[in-house]
PDB file of C-alpha atoms in Angstrom:
ATOM      1  CA  MET Y 308     -10.100  70.546  -1.864  1.00  0.00           C
ATOM      2  CA  GLU Y 309     -11.674  67.106  -2.223  1.00  0.00           C
ATOM      3  CA  LYS Y 310     -14.656  65.614  -4.015  1.00  0.00           C
ATOM      4  CA  TYR Y 311     -15.967  62.044  -3.973  1.00  0.00           C
ATOM      5  CA  PHE Y 312     -17.705  60.672  -7.052  1.00  0.00           C
ATOM      6  CA  ASP Y 313     -18.584  57.371  -8.706  1.00  0.00           C
ATOM      7  CA  ILE Y 314     -18.025  56.143 -12.239  1.00  0.00           C
ATOM      8  CA  ASN Y 315     -20.928  53.859 -13.158  1.00  0.00           C
ATOM      9  CA  GLU Y 316     -20.284  52.153 -16.484  1.00  0.00           C
ATOM     10  CA  HIS Y 317     -20.328  48.657 -17.983  1.00  0.00           C
ATOM     11  CA  GLY Y 318     -21.754  47.095 -14.833  1.00  0.00           C
ATOM     12  CA  PHE Y 319     -19.090  48.538 -12.517  1.00  0.00           C
ATOM     13  CA  SER Y 320     -19.313  51.252  -9.892  1.00  0.00           C
ATOM     14  CA  ILE Y 321     -15.893  52.740  -9.229  1.00  0.00           C
ATOM     15  CA  ARG Y 322     -15.572  54.838  -6.070  1.00  0.00           C
ATOM     16  CA  CYS Y 323     -13.317  57.806  -6.777  1.00  0.00           C
ATOM     17  CA  LYS Y 324     -11.805  60.766  -4.973  1.00  0.00           C
ATOM     18  CA  LEU Y 325     -10.629  63.969  -6.645  1.00  0.00           C
ATOM     19  CA  TYR Y 326      -8.120  66.402  -5.154  1.00  0.00           C
ATOM     20  CA  TYR Y 327      -7.964  69.887  -6.641  1.00  0.00           C
ATOM     21  CA  ASN Y 328      -7.142  73.483  -5.769  1.00  0.00           C
ATOM     22  CA  LYS Y 329      -9.957  76.049  -5.983  1.00  0.00           C
ATOM     23  CA  ASP Y 330     -11.589  75.689  -9.421  1.00  0.00           C
ATOM     24  CA  ILE Y 331     -12.620  72.191 -10.432  1.00  0.00           C
ATOM     25  CA  ARG Y 332     -13.550  73.437 -13.908  1.00  0.00           C
ATOM     26  CA  SER Y 333     -10.042  74.615 -14.713  1.00  0.00           C
ATOM     27  CA  LEU Y 334      -8.298  71.238 -14.410  1.00  0.00           C
ATOM     28  CA  THR Y 335      -6.157  70.465 -17.438  1.00  0.00           C
ATOM     29  CA  HIS Y 336      -3.582  68.047 -15.995  1.00  0.00           C
ATOM     30  CA  ILE Y 337      -4.824  65.014 -14.047  1.00  0.00           C
ATOM     31  CA  VAL Y 338      -2.696  62.506 -12.167  1.00  0.00           C
ATOM     32  CA  ILE Y 339      -4.354  59.115 -11.665  1.00  0.00           C
ATOM     33  CA  ALA Y 340      -2.905  57.799  -8.406  1.00  0.00           C
ATOM     34  CA  THR Y 341      -3.046  54.181  -7.272  1.00  0.00           C
ATOM     35  CA  TYR Y 342      -1.825  52.467  -4.115  1.00  0.00           C
ATOM     36  CA  GLY Y 343      -0.715  49.083  -2.848  1.00  0.00           C
ATOM     37  CA  PHE Y 344      -2.602  45.901  -2.047  1.00  0.00           C
ATOM     38  CA  GLY Y 345      -5.082  46.268   0.808  1.00  0.00           C
ATOM     39  CA  GLY Y 346      -5.214  50.064   0.737  1.00  0.00           C
ATOM     40  CA  ASN Y 347      -7.988  52.457  -0.246  1.00  0.00           C
ATOM     41  CA  LYS Y 348      -8.588  55.764  -2.022  1.00  0.00           C
ATOM     42  CA  ASP Y 349      -8.094  57.751   1.199  1.00  0.00           C
ATOM     43  CA  ASN Y 350      -4.405  56.868   1.099  1.00  0.00           C
ATOM     44  CA  LYS Y 351      -2.327  59.321   3.166  1.00  0.00           C
ATOM     45  CA  ALA Y 352       0.717  59.258   0.886  1.00  0.00           C
ATOM     46  CA  ILE Y 353      -1.465  60.118  -2.109  1.00  0.00           C
ATOM     47  CA  GLU Y 354      -3.186  62.842  -0.101  1.00  0.00           C
ATOM     48  CA  LYS Y 355       0.192  64.441   0.709  1.00  0.00           C
ATOM     49  CA  PHE Y 356       1.298  64.171  -2.923  1.00  0.00           C
ATOM     50  CA  ALA Y 357      -2.004  65.652  -4.130  1.00  0.00           C
ATOM     51  CA  ASP Y 358      -1.853  68.569  -1.720  1.00  0.00           C
ATOM     52  CA  ARG Y 359       1.613  69.525  -2.899  1.00  0.00           C
ATOM     53  CA  ILE Y 360       1.196  69.120  -6.637  1.00  0.00           C
ATOM     54  CA  THR Y 361      -2.177  70.896  -6.789  1.00  0.00           C
ATOM     55  CA  THR Y 362      -0.722  73.757  -4.775  1.00  0.00           C
ATOM     56  CA  LYS Y 363       2.431  74.035  -6.884  1.00  0.00           C
ATOM     57  CA  TYR Y 364       0.955  73.727 -10.381  1.00  0.00           C
ATOM     58  CA  LYS Y 365      -2.127  75.565 -11.601  1.00  0.00           C
ATOM     59  CA  GLY Y 366      -4.757  73.381 -13.274  1.00  0.00           C
ATOM     60  CA  TYR Y 367      -3.576  70.100 -11.719  1.00  0.00           C
ATOM     61  CA  GLY Y 368      -5.843  67.541 -10.074  1.00  0.00           C
ATOM     62  CA  VAL Y 369      -5.340  64.058  -8.646  1.00  0.00           C
ATOM     63  CA  VAL Y 370      -7.846  61.211  -8.949  1.00  0.00           C
ATOM     64  CA  CYS Y 371      -7.628  58.140  -6.738  1.00  0.00           C
ATOM     65  CA  PHE Y 372     -10.071  55.220  -6.699  1.00  0.00           C
ATOM     66  CA  ASP Y 373     -10.842  51.999  -4.853  1.00  0.00           C
ATOM     67  CA  TRP Y 374      -9.541  48.885  -6.570  1.00  0.00           C
ATOM     68  CA  PRO Y 375     -12.018  45.970  -6.754  1.00  0.00           C
ATOM     69  CA  CYS Y 376     -12.583  44.573  -3.231  1.00  0.00           C
ATOM     70  CA  HIS Y 377     -10.731  47.535  -1.702  1.00  0.00           C
ATOM     71  CA  GLY Y 378     -12.085  50.393   0.360  1.00  0.00           C
ATOM     72  CA  LYS Y 379     -15.791  50.893  -0.293  1.00  0.00           C
ATOM     73  CA  ASP Y 380     -15.871  48.913  -3.529  1.00  0.00           C
ATOM     74  CA  ALA Y 381     -18.875  46.595  -3.755  1.00  0.00           C
ATOM     75  CA  ARG Y 382     -17.155  43.577  -5.308  1.00  0.00           C
ATOM     76  CA  ASN Y 383     -16.105  40.629  -3.136  1.00  0.00           C
ATOM     77  CA  LYS Y 384     -13.854  38.579  -5.439  1.00  0.00           C
ATOM     78  CA  LEU Y 385     -10.550  40.054  -6.549  1.00  0.00           C
ATOM     79  CA  ILE Y 386      -9.949  39.503 -10.262  1.00  0.00           C
ATOM     80  CA  LEU Y 387      -6.881  41.054 -11.857  1.00  0.00           C
ATOM     81  CA  GLU Y 388      -8.586  41.718 -15.173  1.00  0.00           C
ATOM     82  CA  GLU Y 389     -11.166  43.823 -13.340  1.00  0.00           C
ATOM     83  CA  CYS Y 390      -8.374  45.845 -11.731  1.00  0.00           C
ATOM     84  CA  ILE Y 391      -7.089  46.654 -15.212  1.00  0.00           C
ATOM     85  CA  THR Y 392     -10.646  47.499 -16.307  1.00  0.00           C
ATOM     86  CA  TYR Y 393     -11.039  49.918 -13.378  1.00  0.00           C
ATOM     87  CA  LEU Y 394      -7.815  51.707 -14.304  1.00  0.00           C
ATOM     88  CA  GLU Y 395      -8.855  52.012 -17.926  1.00  0.00           C
ATOM     89  CA  GLN Y 396     -12.343  53.264 -17.073  1.00  0.00           C
ATOM     90  CA  VAL Y 397     -10.915  55.926 -14.760  1.00  0.00           C
ATOM     91  CA  LYS Y 398      -8.457  56.981 -17.449  1.00  0.00           C
ATOM     92  CA  ASN Y 399     -11.255  57.198 -20.027  1.00  0.00           C
ATOM     93  CA  TYR Y 400     -13.429  59.219 -17.622  1.00  0.00           C
ATOM     94  CA  VAL Y 401     -10.613  61.685 -16.949  1.00  0.00           C
ATOM     95  CA  LYS Y 402     -10.096  62.122 -20.683  1.00  0.00           C
ATOM     96  CA  GLU Y 403     -13.680  62.179 -21.923  1.00  0.00           C
ATOM     97  CA  GLU Y 404     -15.641  63.676 -19.016  1.00  0.00           C
ATOM     98  CA  MET Y 405     -13.035  65.855 -17.316  1.00  0.00           C
ATOM     99  CA  HIS Y 406     -11.418  66.806 -20.653  1.00  0.00           C
ATOM    100  CA  ALA Y 407      -7.884  66.556 -19.300  1.00  0.00           C
ATOM    101  CA  GLU Y 408      -5.204  67.695 -21.735  1.00  0.00           C
ATOM    102  CA  LYS Y 409      -2.523  65.627 -19.990  1.00  0.00           C
ATOM    103  CA  ILE Y 410      -3.040  62.410 -18.008  1.00  0.00           C
ATOM    104  CA  TYR Y 411      -0.308  61.161 -15.687  1.00  0.00           C
ATOM    105  CA  ASN Y 412      -0.034  58.078 -13.513  1.00  0.00           C
ATOM    106  CA  TYR Y 413       1.502  57.802 -10.048  1.00  0.00           C
ATOM    107  CA  SER Y 414       1.377  54.251  -8.730  1.00  0.00           C
ATOM    108  CA  SER Y 415       2.987  52.319  -5.907  1.00  0.00           C
ATOM    109  CA  SER Y 416       3.424  48.622  -5.131  1.00  0.00           C
ATOM    110  CA  PHE Y 417       0.431  46.574  -6.360  1.00  0.00           C
ATOM    111  CA  GLY Y 418      -0.887  49.623  -8.213  1.00  0.00           C
ATOM    112  CA  ALA Y 419       2.363  49.811 -10.158  1.00  0.00           C
ATOM    113  CA  TYR Y 420       2.074  46.120 -11.066  1.00  0.00           C
ATOM    114  CA  VAL Y 421      -1.456  46.654 -12.439  1.00  0.00           C
ATOM    115  CA  THR Y 422      -0.335  49.743 -14.350  1.00  0.00           C
ATOM    116  CA  LEU Y 423       2.564  47.856 -15.939  1.00  0.00           C
ATOM    117  CA  ARG Y 424       0.193  45.085 -16.990  1.00  0.00           C
ATOM    118  CA  TYR Y 425      -2.192  47.661 -18.402  1.00  0.00           C
ATOM    119  CA  ILE Y 426       0.537  49.318 -20.462  1.00  0.00           C
ATOM    120  CA  ASP Y 427       1.685  45.928 -21.771  1.00  0.00           C
ATOM    121  CA  GLU Y 428      -1.812  44.735 -22.658  1.00  0.00           C
ATOM    122  CA  LYS Y 429      -2.659  48.011 -24.395  1.00  0.00           C
ATOM    123  CA  ALA Y 430       0.594  47.762 -26.364  1.00  0.00           C
ATOM    124  CA  GLU Y 431       0.840  51.532 -26.011  1.00  0.00           C
ATOM    125  CA  ASP Y 432       1.464  54.080 -23.283  1.00  0.00           C
ATOM    126  CA  PRO Y 433      -1.932  55.399 -22.141  1.00  0.00           C
ATOM    127  CA  PHE Y 434      -0.322  58.064 -19.927  1.00  0.00           C
ATOM    128  CA  ASP Y 435       1.751  61.111 -20.764  1.00  0.00           C
ATOM    129  CA  ARG Y 436       4.090  60.265 -17.893  1.00  0.00           C
ATOM    130  CA  THR Y 437       4.183  57.551 -15.237  1.00  0.00           C
ATOM    131  CA  ALA Y 438       5.951  57.592 -11.888  1.00  0.00           C
ATOM    132  CA  PHE Y 439       6.330  54.425  -9.834  1.00  0.00           C
ATOM    133  CA  ARG Y 440       7.209  54.409  -6.144  1.00  0.00           C
ATOM    134  CA  CYS Y 441       8.267  51.031  -4.695  1.00  0.00           C
ATOM    135  CA  PRO Y 442       6.743  49.096  -7.622  1.00  0.00           C
ATOM    136  CA  ALA Y 443       6.024  45.421  -6.953  1.00  0.00           C
ATOM    137  CA  ILE Y 444       7.621  44.190 -10.167  1.00  0.00           C
ATOM    138  CA  CYS Y 445       7.418  40.551  -9.012  1.00  0.00           C
ATOM    139  CA  MET Y 446       3.977  40.753  -7.420  1.00  0.00           C
ATOM    140  CA  TYR Y 447       3.649  36.999  -7.037  1.00  0.00           C
ATOM    141  CA  ASP Y 448       6.814  36.823  -4.929  1.00  0.00           C
ATOM    142  CA  ALA Y 449       5.666  39.773  -2.819  1.00  0.00           C
ATOM    143  CA  MET Y 450       2.404  37.991  -2.022  1.00  0.00           C
ATOM    144  CA  ALA Y 451       3.733  34.454  -1.696  1.00  0.00           C
ATOM    145  CA  GLN Y 452       6.546  35.224   0.743  1.00  0.00           C
ATOM    146  CA  HIS Y 453       4.100  35.993   3.556  1.00  0.00           C
ATOM    147  CA  ILE Y 454       1.808  32.987   3.081  1.00  0.00           C
ATOM    148  CA  THR Y 455       2.174  30.399   5.834  1.00  0.00           C
ATOM    149  CA  ASP Y 456       2.243  26.634   5.297  1.00  0.00           C
ATOM    150  CA  GLU Y 457      -1.205  26.446   6.842  1.00  0.00           C
ATOM    151  CA  ASP Y 458      -2.584  28.947   4.350  1.00  0.00           C
ATOM    152  CA  TRP Y 459      -0.892  27.162   1.447  1.00  0.00           C
ATOM    153  CA  ASN Y 460      -2.698  23.995   2.529  1.00  0.00           C
ATOM    154  CA  LYS Y 461      -5.995  25.887   2.408  1.00  0.00           C
ATOM    155  CA  LEU Y 462      -5.226  27.297  -1.020  1.00  0.00           C
ATOM    156  CA  ASN Y 463      -4.249  23.871  -2.386  1.00  0.00           C
ATOM    157  CA  LYS Y 464      -7.605  22.529  -1.166  1.00  0.00           C
ATOM    158  CA  GLY Y 465      -9.452  25.200  -3.171  1.00  0.00           C
ATOM    159  CA  LYS Y 466     -10.151  27.429  -0.192  1.00  0.00           C
ATOM    160  CA  GLU Y 467      -9.537  31.160   0.053  1.00  0.00           C
ATOM    161  CA  ILE Y 468      -7.375  33.040   2.532  1.00  0.00           C
ATOM    162  CA  LEU Y 469      -7.766  36.606   3.791  1.00  0.00           C
ATOM    163  CA  ARG Y 470      -5.295  39.412   3.270  1.00  0.00           C
ATOM    164  CA  GLY Y 471      -5.438  43.164   3.773  1.00  0.00           C
ATOM    165  CA  PHE Y 472      -5.610  45.837   6.428  1.00  0.00           C
ATOM    166  CA  ASP Y 473      -8.802  47.828   7.062  1.00  0.00           C
ATOM    167  CA  ARG Y 474     -10.696  45.468   4.779  1.00  0.00           C
ATOM    168  CA  LYS Y 475      -9.867  41.798   4.428  1.00  0.00           C
ATOM    169  CA  ILE Y 476      -9.633  40.572   0.852  1.00  0.00           C
ATOM    170  CA  LYS Y 477     -10.211  36.992  -0.253  1.00  0.00           C
ATOM    171  CA  ILE Y 478      -7.263  35.498  -2.108  1.00  0.00           C
ATOM    172  CA  SER Y 479      -7.554  32.292  -4.132  1.00  0.00           C
ATOM    173  CA  LYS Y 480      -4.929  30.012  -5.603  1.00  0.00           C
ATOM    174  CA  GLU Y 481      -6.169  31.058  -9.047  1.00  0.00           C
ATOM    175  CA  PHE Y 482      -5.409  34.695  -8.236  1.00  0.00           C
ATOM    176  CA  LEU Y 483      -1.860  33.816  -7.196  1.00  0.00           C
ATOM    177  CA  GLU Y 484      -1.354  31.639 -10.269  1.00  0.00           C
ATOM    178  CA  GLU Y 485      -2.394  34.542 -12.488  1.00  0.00           C
ATOM    179  CA  LEU Y 486       0.144  36.787 -10.755  1.00  0.00           C
ATOM    180  CA  LYS Y 487       2.793  34.159 -11.401  1.00  0.00           C
ATOM    181  CA  GLU Y 488       1.780  33.725 -15.032  1.00  0.00           C
ATOM    182  CA  HIS Y 489       1.732  37.462 -15.741  1.00  0.00           C
ATOM    183  CA  ASP Y 490       5.241  38.369 -14.621  1.00  0.00           C
ATOM    184  CA  VAL Y 491       5.722  41.970 -15.783  1.00  0.00           C
ATOM    185  CA  SER Y 492       9.478  41.699 -15.284  1.00  0.00           C
ATOM    186  CA  GLN Y 493       9.508  39.630 -18.483  1.00  0.00           C
ATOM    187  CA  ASN Y 494       7.770  42.326 -20.544  1.00  0.00           C
ATOM    188  CA  ASP Y 495       9.499  44.885 -22.747  1.00  0.00           C
ATOM    189  CA  TYR Y 496       8.896  48.535 -21.826  1.00  0.00           C
ATOM    190  CA  LEU Y 497      11.787  50.057 -23.793  1.00  0.00           C
ATOM    191  CA  GLU Y 498       9.393  51.951 -26.042  1.00  0.00           C
ATOM    192  CA  TYR Y 499       7.885  53.775 -23.056  1.00  0.00           C
ATOM    193  CA  ALA Y 500      11.027  54.229 -20.966  1.00  0.00           C
ATOM    194  CA  ASP Y 501      11.441  57.972 -21.566  1.00  0.00           C
ATOM    195  CA  ASN Y 502       8.067  58.632 -19.949  1.00  0.00           C
ATOM    196  CA  ILE Y 503       8.617  56.463 -16.850  1.00  0.00           C
ATOM    197  CA  LEU Y 504      10.329  57.269 -13.563  1.00  0.00           C
ATOM    198  CA  MET Y 505      10.959  54.724 -10.802  1.00  0.00           C
ATOM    199  CA  ILE Y 506      11.685  55.577  -7.159  1.00  0.00           C
ATOM    200  CA  HIS Y 507      12.659  52.716  -4.874  1.00  0.00           C
ATOM    201  CA  GLY Y 508      14.007  52.278  -1.356  1.00  0.00           C
ATOM    202  CA  THR Y 509      17.166  50.248  -0.866  1.00  0.00           C
ATOM    203  CA  LYS Y 510      15.739  48.625   2.298  1.00  0.00           C
ATOM    204  CA  ASP Y 511      12.463  47.482   0.735  1.00  0.00           C
ATOM    205  CA  ASP Y 512      11.703  43.995   2.097  1.00  0.00           C
ATOM    206  CA  MET Y 513       8.424  43.592   0.214  1.00  0.00           C
ATOM    207  CA  ALA Y 514       9.614  44.492  -3.286  1.00  0.00           C
ATOM    208  CA  PRO Y 515      13.408  44.066  -3.285  1.00  0.00           C
ATOM    209  CA  PHE Y 516      15.479  46.941  -4.640  1.00  0.00           C
ATOM    210  CA  ALA Y 517      17.604  44.521  -6.696  1.00  0.00           C
ATOM    211  CA  VAL Y 518      14.525  43.499  -8.702  1.00  0.00           C
ATOM    212  CA  ALA Y 519      13.620  47.116  -9.439  1.00  0.00           C
ATOM    213  CA  GLU Y 520      17.227  47.855 -10.364  1.00  0.00           C
ATOM    214  CA  ALA Y 521      17.398  44.956 -12.823  1.00  0.00           C
ATOM    215  CA  PHE Y 522      14.022  45.921 -14.328  1.00  0.00           C
ATOM    216  CA  SER Y 523      15.090  49.536 -14.809  1.00  0.00           C
ATOM    217  CA  GLU Y 524      18.389  48.508 -16.401  1.00  0.00           C
ATOM    218  CA  ASN Y 525      16.718  46.055 -18.766  1.00  0.00           C
ATOM    219  CA  ASN Y 526      14.233  48.702 -19.912  1.00  0.00           C
ATOM    220  CA  VAL Y 527      16.513  51.768 -19.678  1.00  0.00           C
ATOM    221  CA  ILE Y 528      14.123  53.410 -17.187  1.00  0.00           C
ATOM    222  CA  GLU Y 529      15.411  56.097 -14.833  1.00  0.00           C
ATOM    223  CA  LEU Y 530      15.635  54.742 -11.282  1.00  0.00           C
ATOM    224  CA  VAL Y 531      16.062  56.963  -8.242  1.00  0.00           C
ATOM    225  CA  ALA Y 532      17.424  54.945  -5.325  1.00  0.00           C
ATOM    226  CA  VAL Y 533      16.448  56.209  -1.876  1.00  0.00           C
ATOM    227  CA  GLU Y 534      19.007  54.940   0.611  1.00  0.00           C
ATOM    228  CA  ASN Y 535      17.521  53.121   3.633  1.00  0.00           C
ATOM    229  CA  ALA Y 536      13.889  53.707   2.601  1.00  0.00           C
ATOM    230  CA  ASP Y 537      11.559  50.780   3.306  1.00  0.00           C
ATOM    231  CA  HIS Y 538       8.555  49.661   1.238  1.00  0.00           C
ATOM    232  CA  PRO Y 539       6.007  52.195   2.554  1.00  0.00           C
ATOM    233  CA  PHE Y 540       8.615  54.979   2.813  1.00  0.00           C
ATOM    234  CA  SER Y 541       7.665  55.245   6.479  1.00  0.00           C
ATOM    235  CA  ASN Y 542      10.371  57.848   7.166  1.00  0.00           C
ATOM    236  CA  PRO Y 543       8.678  61.219   6.372  1.00  0.00           C
ATOM    237  CA  ASP Y 544      11.905  62.665   4.980  1.00  0.00           C
ATOM    238  CA  TYR Y 545      12.186  59.863   2.429  1.00  0.00           C
ATOM    239  CA  MET Y 546       8.534  60.266   1.468  1.00  0.00           C
ATOM    240  CA  ASP Y 547       8.984  64.028   1.039  1.00  0.00           C
ATOM    241  CA  PHE Y 548      11.963  63.369  -1.214  1.00  0.00           C
ATOM    242  CA  ALA Y 549       9.991  60.886  -3.347  1.00  0.00           C
ATOM    243  CA  ILE Y 550       7.035  63.259  -3.672  1.00  0.00           C
ATOM    244  CA  GLN Y 551       9.293  66.111  -4.728  1.00  0.00           C
ATOM    245  CA  LYS Y 552      10.900  63.951  -7.408  1.00  0.00           C
ATOM    246  CA  MET Y 553       7.487  62.961  -8.795  1.00  0.00           C
ATOM    247  CA  ILE Y 554       6.211  66.533  -8.776  1.00  0.00           C
ATOM    248  CA  GLU Y 555       9.263  67.613 -10.754  1.00  0.00           C
ATOM    249  CA  PHE Y 556       8.676  64.733 -13.192  1.00  0.00           C
ATOM    250  CA  PHE Y 557       5.070  65.879 -13.746  1.00  0.00           C
ATOM    251  CA  GLU Y 558       6.080  69.485 -14.309  1.00  0.00           C
ATOM    252  CA  PRO Y 559       4.035  71.137 -17.096  1.00  0.00           C
TER     253      PRO Y 559
END
């Protein structure tokens, strides 16, 4: 089952979607799920994950939300600090209003980058367990590699360029510089390693497998390599495998 709701606090209005099975009042374990750049809360991969985990485990729910400037969000300038604020506000809502006993995080690509920044800035692990699929560890590189010379000229002149899929998002040079400055691959996550799982495709051309492999080794994080999987895990068999691994990781 699904329910849309908004979190209206501190001048923000966060558009959320909850997946659950039967009784919304009996939810004790909540997975906060986030997606990649340019997506939205109606993400199909998250929907498939949510359907399976809420069916398998009693009392589990999944909450997804629109990042700033994504989906039906009202903001029109993408600011990384606001992305982190959204994630924290959703986590606080799940804890304080939904009274979740356990809070997990499942994030992919850009969502994984934001989550890693959030963990680092909090200097603690705000989630009981975190699973990353195709995390964009070097988010700046992932964004910059697809920018044309023409667009770089626009950015260097102080203009914005558009990126995204269903909704075009304005990207500024300042945004890219912040991505470059906040390189999560340089952070230390050893303290949280036991509660983190990474799943990455070996044919990922957006977030190279070698980067994820080096990051996992440096932080002693378990990495599950999925042979021949691309960035979006477009092969259904590979996606099914990844979802099963995450569901097992979030086992009560």
